[in-house]
Amino acid sequence: MSYIEIRNIFKIFGSDPKTALEMAKGGADKDEILAKAGHTVGLHDVSLSIEQGETFVVMGLSGSGKSTLIRHLNRLIDPTAGHVMFGGEDILAMDIPTLNAFRRKRLGMVFQRFGLLPHRNVMDNVAYGLEIQGVDRKTRQASASKWIERVGLAGYESKFPDQLSGGMQQRVGLARALATDPEVLLMDEAFSALDPLIRSDMQDELMKLQAELHKTIVFITHDLDEALKLGDRIAILKDGKLVQVGRPEEIILHPADAYVKAFTRDVNRGRVLRARSIMQPTDQSPPHSDALCTVNEDDRLEDILPIALSTSSPIIVKNTANGIVGLIDKHRIIEIIAPQSN
Ligand SMILES: Nc1ncnc2c1ncn2[C@@H]1O[C@H](COP(=O)(O)OP(=O)(O)O)[C@@H](O)[C@H]1O
Ligand SMILES: [Mg+2]
């Protein structure tokens, strides 16, 4: 069993969800249920397994059910049908005190609009979660200081949120979420309100932190580039249904349907795809291999392309132990980077 298990979740909004649920189970889609029953399908039979330590991105257009899904993880909403398990524990079975303790100790949340307390300075915002847990002032300030420094805000401890830029406020949001050392970070469009360059910095910052912390991160975005950059795996939602779950490279190379394909059309494939995902696997070097070019299996296609253009021979792909793992034909790279539109 995975760390987080979401099993056959349906969420119907409206006064008589049970009737609409039967329609959904019978195969009716979101539009039909809205037209015939006046109910909104938030999620339609969604099942997902999220592993401990992975950055799991949920992507989809506005209204596809992303926020509804993440709100099931902290039980801000209960499903119409289905189950949510954390570490084998059914969170729907938790009573209110257990649920509150679960949220405080095991979850950290980062919101799109930062959600900082306006009358508290940076230090007291970051220390807030620990304060609620009853941690003494000295200990919580020591911990908050550590996290403020980690997100690059040392020196700003006594500033108030309205004295900070959006990017800095979200750094405070991130530090606050991390200060309680949660197992899981829930981030709903956390970077979507930021300017592009600041946003890109925050993505880099999150990846840097995650490389050390190995939290389980559930990150919501409507932006495919952000999803591809951050996600170990990506789930794509459409009209409350799960359309595809996969690693970034799988999503790009094997889109599940026309909807996903349309999403991936404008992606910089050379930046996302790596040698490993397009090579012809083999452990044999071709004859006269001394003269051939070699790349690492983790190298990105955009970095391999100049090498490919300089040779007419296949390129050897090696792993970090210097063993041959595959070959790449240069035409294959060009074909992948610039696919024929259809
Ligand atoms: N509290 C609610 N009451 C009624 N409908 C809702 C509620 N919350 C969400 N919805 C509907 O559920 C669908 C999914 O919404 P949401 O999860 O917010 O989408 P996203 O976060 O992907 O933009 C939308 O059609 C939305 O209108
Ligand atoms: Mg949303």
XYZ file of C-alpha atoms and ligand atoms in Angstrom:
370
model
C 0.000 0.000 0.000
C 1.251 3.478 -0.833
C 1.625 6.229 1.735
C -1.444 8.130 0.556
C -4.240 6.102 -1.033
C -7.200 7.826 -2.626
C -9.735 5.192 -3.537
C -12.727 5.648 -5.830
C -13.544 9.142 -4.666
C -16.719 10.742 -5.955
C -17.610 14.246 -4.828
C -20.971 15.642 -5.873
C -21.983 19.170 -4.883
C -25.694 19.779 -4.410
C -28.658 19.031 -2.168
C -29.189 15.399 -3.180
C -25.762 13.990 -3.914
C -26.848 10.342 -3.579
C -29.112 10.449 -6.641
C -26.472 12.220 -8.695
C -23.904 9.713 -7.414
C -25.932 6.846 -8.857
C -26.052 8.685 -12.179
C -22.273 9.173 -12.074
C -21.696 5.520 -11.211
C -23.993 4.630 -14.094
C -21.655 6.457 -16.459
C -23.208 9.937 -16.712
C -20.596 12.677 -17.020
C -20.334 16.102 -15.409
C -22.307 17.979 -18.106
C -25.126 15.429 -18.144
C -25.463 15.396 -14.362
C -25.546 19.178 -14.241
C -28.166 19.306 -17.019
C -30.409 16.539 -15.700
C -29.966 16.741 -11.932
C -28.612 20.243 -11.369
C -25.672 18.832 -9.403
C -21.983 19.548 -9.929
C -19.527 16.686 -10.143
C -16.333 17.744 -8.365
C -14.595 14.379 -8.627
C -15.637 11.302 -10.554
C -14.222 7.970 -9.405
C -10.687 9.185 -8.731
C -8.145 6.694 -7.392
C -4.513 7.645 -6.788
C -1.561 6.222 -4.902
C 1.043 8.693 -3.700
C 4.394 7.430 -2.445
C 6.246 8.738 0.574
C 8.875 11.302 -0.431
C 7.584 12.016 -3.912
C 6.507 15.322 -5.368
C 3.122 14.499 -6.814
C 1.573 17.147 -9.030
C -2.130 17.364 -9.804
C -2.762 19.303 -12.984
C -5.843 20.370 -14.883
C -7.738 23.386 -16.144
C -9.728 25.602 -13.829
C -12.774 23.713 -12.543
C -11.310 20.258 -13.222
C -11.403 19.290 -9.528
C -7.865 19.961 -8.301
C -8.795 21.919 -5.177
C -11.612 19.503 -4.435
C -9.086 16.673 -4.518
C -6.550 18.334 -2.220
C -9.317 19.293 0.240
C -10.070 15.604 0.623
C -6.515 15.085 1.858
C -6.920 17.430 4.810
C -10.579 16.518 5.065
C -11.824 20.018 4.567
C -14.467 18.151 2.599
C -15.758 14.626 2.858
C -16.309 12.547 -0.250
C -19.763 11.513 -1.443
C -18.228 8.059 -1.857
C -14.760 6.569 -1.530
C -11.846 6.424 0.904
C -8.716 8.363 1.791
C -5.904 6.611 3.657
C -2.693 8.020 5.120
C -0.118 5.424 6.107
C -2.841 2.783 6.234
C -5.084 4.960 8.393
C -8.559 5.886 7.140
C -8.794 9.648 7.702
C -12.565 9.580 7.195
C -12.845 7.466 10.332
C -10.984 10.015 12.485
C -12.943 11.861 15.159
C -12.539 15.636 15.408
C -9.691 15.743 17.988
C -7.756 13.063 16.089
C -8.366 14.896 12.830
C -7.198 18.201 14.300
C -4.026 16.590 15.622
C -3.490 14.920 12.236
C -3.764 18.264 10.444
C -1.524 20.108 12.900
C 1.233 17.543 13.166
C 1.322 15.706 9.879
C 0.202 18.213 7.259
C 1.685 21.512 6.154
C -0.270 23.770 3.841
C 0.833 26.481 1.450
C -1.895 28.583 -0.142
C -2.058 30.596 -3.349
C -2.862 33.822 -1.498
C -0.147 33.106 1.085
C -2.611 33.114 3.988
C -0.294 34.974 6.337
C -1.570 36.607 9.500
C -1.336 40.358 8.758
C -0.766 41.539 12.326
C 2.051 39.120 13.035
C 5.595 39.642 11.904
C 7.555 37.082 9.871
C 8.923 35.355 12.970
C 5.506 34.944 14.572
C 3.892 33.833 11.313
C 6.489 31.110 10.808
C 6.293 30.061 14.463
C 2.484 29.987 14.411
C 2.059 26.249 13.844
C 4.416 25.442 16.700
C 2.616 27.931 18.939
C -0.666 26.099 18.287
C 1.057 22.855 19.171
C 1.971 24.386 22.548
C 5.713 24.546 21.916
C 7.422 27.069 24.232
C 8.454 30.447 22.877
C 12.204 29.906 22.894
C 12.033 26.563 21.104
C 9.578 27.746 18.487
C 11.551 30.884 17.744
C 14.733 28.863 17.325
C 12.965 26.574 14.881
C 11.301 29.479 13.044
C 14.665 31.271 12.720
C 16.148 28.194 11.123
C 13.390 28.010 8.518
C 13.380 31.749 7.860
C 17.044 31.464 7.051
C 16.504 28.384 4.897
C 14.039 30.190 2.641
C 16.393 33.164 2.306
C 14.658 35.655 4.593
C 17.207 36.082 7.388
C 17.043 39.699 8.532
C 13.320 40.025 7.815
C 12.116 38.424 11.063
C 10.427 41.537 12.397
C 8.836 42.682 9.128
C 5.098 42.406 8.610
C 3.533 40.695 5.567
C 2.508 43.960 3.894
C 6.143 45.078 3.971
C 7.145 42.121 1.794
C 6.838 41.362 -1.925
C 4.607 38.498 -3.106
C 7.570 36.194 -3.573
C 8.859 36.947 -0.085
C 5.414 36.417 1.425
C 5.255 33.012 -0.194
C 8.695 32.193 1.212
C 7.210 32.969 4.618
C 4.279 30.676 3.740
C 6.692 27.900 2.858
C 8.770 28.390 6.012
C 5.615 28.368 8.119
C 4.478 25.091 6.547
C 7.881 23.482 7.086
C 8.406 24.724 10.648
C 6.210 22.017 12.167
C 8.173 19.355 10.257
C 5.076 17.873 8.604
C 5.130 14.582 6.712
C 3.104 15.998 3.861
C 3.064 19.418 2.212
C -0.165 20.353 0.450
C 0.333 23.188 -2.011
C -2.712 24.450 -3.907
C -1.612 26.755 -6.760
C 1.008 28.029 -4.318
C 3.058 29.821 -6.957
C 0.286 30.735 -9.389
C -0.118 34.317 -8.143
C 3.567 35.145 -8.555
C 5.265 36.901 -11.469
C 6.995 34.465 -13.859
C 10.584 35.073 -12.741
C 9.729 35.027 -9.044
C 7.658 31.928 -9.684
C 10.565 30.201 -11.340
C 12.786 31.118 -8.346
C 10.226 29.627 -5.963
C 10.078 26.431 -7.995
C 13.874 26.166 -7.812
C 13.759 26.868 -4.080
C 11.168 24.156 -3.515
C 13.190 21.642 -5.523
C 16.322 22.498 -3.560
C 14.520 22.044 -0.244
C 12.878 18.838 -1.410
C 16.214 17.327 -2.468
C 17.196 17.495 1.207
C 13.897 17.057 2.998
C 12.164 14.324 0.977
C 8.707 15.378 2.104
C 5.664 13.953 0.452
C 4.457 16.947 -1.571
C 1.074 17.191 -3.254
C 1.349 20.199 -5.531
C -1.574 21.581 -7.506
C -1.147 23.652 -10.619
C -2.920 24.504 -13.866
C 0.444 25.065 -15.534
C 1.956 22.131 -17.399
C 5.478 23.571 -17.462
C 5.364 23.911 -13.686
C 4.015 20.370 -13.388
C 6.755 18.957 -15.591
C 9.458 20.832 -13.727
C 8.391 19.891 -10.215
C 6.607 16.575 -10.488
C 8.108 13.155 -9.953
C 4.692 12.099 -11.193
C 1.790 14.073 -12.558
C -1.932 13.338 -12.439
C -4.098 15.085 -15.005
C -7.725 15.838 -14.178
C -10.494 16.753 -16.585
C -14.099 17.401 -15.540
C -13.428 15.637 -12.237
C -12.005 12.528 -13.877
C -8.459 11.306 -13.823
C -7.206 11.196 -17.391
C -3.600 10.115 -16.863
C -0.996 9.549 -14.177
C 2.642 9.265 -15.076
C 6.161 10.562 -14.964
C 6.705 13.779 -16.941
C 8.388 11.890 -19.745
C 5.558 9.368 -20.012
C 2.999 12.145 -20.220
C 4.862 13.803 -23.063
C 5.827 10.690 -25.017
C 2.608 8.768 -24.447
C -0.285 11.164 -23.823
C -3.342 9.141 -22.834
C -5.751 10.993 -25.110
C -6.268 14.009 -27.335
C -6.844 16.253 -24.323
C -3.446 15.489 -22.795
C -1.826 15.669 -26.204
C -3.220 19.161 -26.737
C -1.836 20.174 -23.339
C 1.642 18.890 -24.161
C 1.863 20.373 -27.652
C 3.747 23.522 -26.699
C 6.070 21.958 -24.164
C 9.821 22.332 -24.609
C 10.411 18.608 -25.074
C 14.186 18.964 -25.246
C 14.175 20.276 -21.694
C 11.910 17.620 -20.214
C 13.054 14.468 -21.971
C 16.277 12.699 -21.140
C 18.507 10.305 -23.042
C 17.170 7.325 -21.133
C 13.613 7.780 -22.336
C 14.371 7.784 -26.055
C 17.393 5.469 -26.364
C 17.414 2.026 -27.905
C 18.413 -0.094 -24.892
C 21.549 -2.217 -25.358
C 24.701 -3.050 -23.408
C 26.738 -3.604 -26.575
C 28.930 -0.925 -28.045
C 28.785 -0.750 -31.824
C 32.001 -1.517 -33.787
C 34.649 1.267 -33.805
C 32.960 2.744 -30.792
C 36.083 4.654 -29.742
C 35.210 7.436 -32.086
C 31.588 7.681 -31.040
C 30.115 10.383 -28.844
C 28.921 9.445 -25.385
C 26.235 10.982 -23.190
C 24.812 10.146 -19.771
C 21.384 8.569 -19.501
C 20.210 11.565 -17.431
C 21.304 14.165 -19.979
C 18.534 16.289 -21.431
C 17.828 16.183 -25.135
C 18.484 19.914 -25.472
C 22.044 19.269 -24.297
C 22.477 16.222 -26.520
C 21.230 17.925 -29.658
C 24.477 19.846 -30.415
C 26.414 16.583 -30.034
C 23.968 14.801 -32.296
C 24.335 17.445 -34.961
C 28.122 17.055 -34.946
C 28.174 13.336 -35.729
C 26.646 10.921 -38.180
C 27.139 7.909 -35.882
C 24.798 6.716 -33.169
C 25.412 8.245 -29.755
C 26.333 5.918 -26.910
C 24.338 6.317 -23.697
C 26.073 5.378 -20.451
C 24.945 5.165 -16.859
C 26.809 6.782 -13.985
C 28.845 3.580 -13.498
C 30.160 4.147 -17.048
C 28.346 1.096 -18.429
C 26.675 1.217 -21.827
C 22.890 1.217 -21.504
C 21.736 2.275 -24.954
C 22.183 3.999 -28.277
C 20.482 7.013 -29.751
C 20.117 7.715 -33.417
C 20.311 11.438 -34.113
C 17.248 11.388 -36.316
C 15.311 10.075 -33.364
C 16.257 13.167 -31.334
C 15.121 15.523 -34.042
C 11.916 13.539 -34.518
C 11.177 13.749 -30.792
C 12.089 17.406 -30.284
C 10.176 18.565 -33.343
C 7.311 16.085 -33.734
C 5.189 16.314 -36.842
C 2.020 18.111 -35.925
C -1.140 16.075 -36.286
N -18.400 24.194 -2.556
C -18.787 23.967 -3.812
N -20.071 23.978 -4.156
C -20.473 23.714 -5.410
N -19.639 23.429 -6.419
C -18.324 23.396 -6.146
C -17.822 23.659 -4.831
N -16.474 23.555 -4.862
C -16.140 23.229 -6.130
N -17.245 23.145 -6.913
C -17.281 22.765 -8.336
O -16.532 21.576 -8.496
C -15.757 21.637 -9.679
C -14.284 21.500 -9.327
O -13.879 22.682 -8.637
P -12.405 22.886 -8.084
O -11.986 21.658 -7.372
O -12.402 24.155 -7.328
O -11.564 23.048 -9.431
P -10.064 23.537 -9.664
O -9.398 23.668 -8.343
O -9.464 22.495 -10.547
O -10.181 24.846 -10.376
C -16.117 22.941 -10.369
O -17.114 22.674 -11.322
C -16.624 23.801 -9.234
O -17.559 24.737 -9.711
Mg -8.450 25.299 -7.441
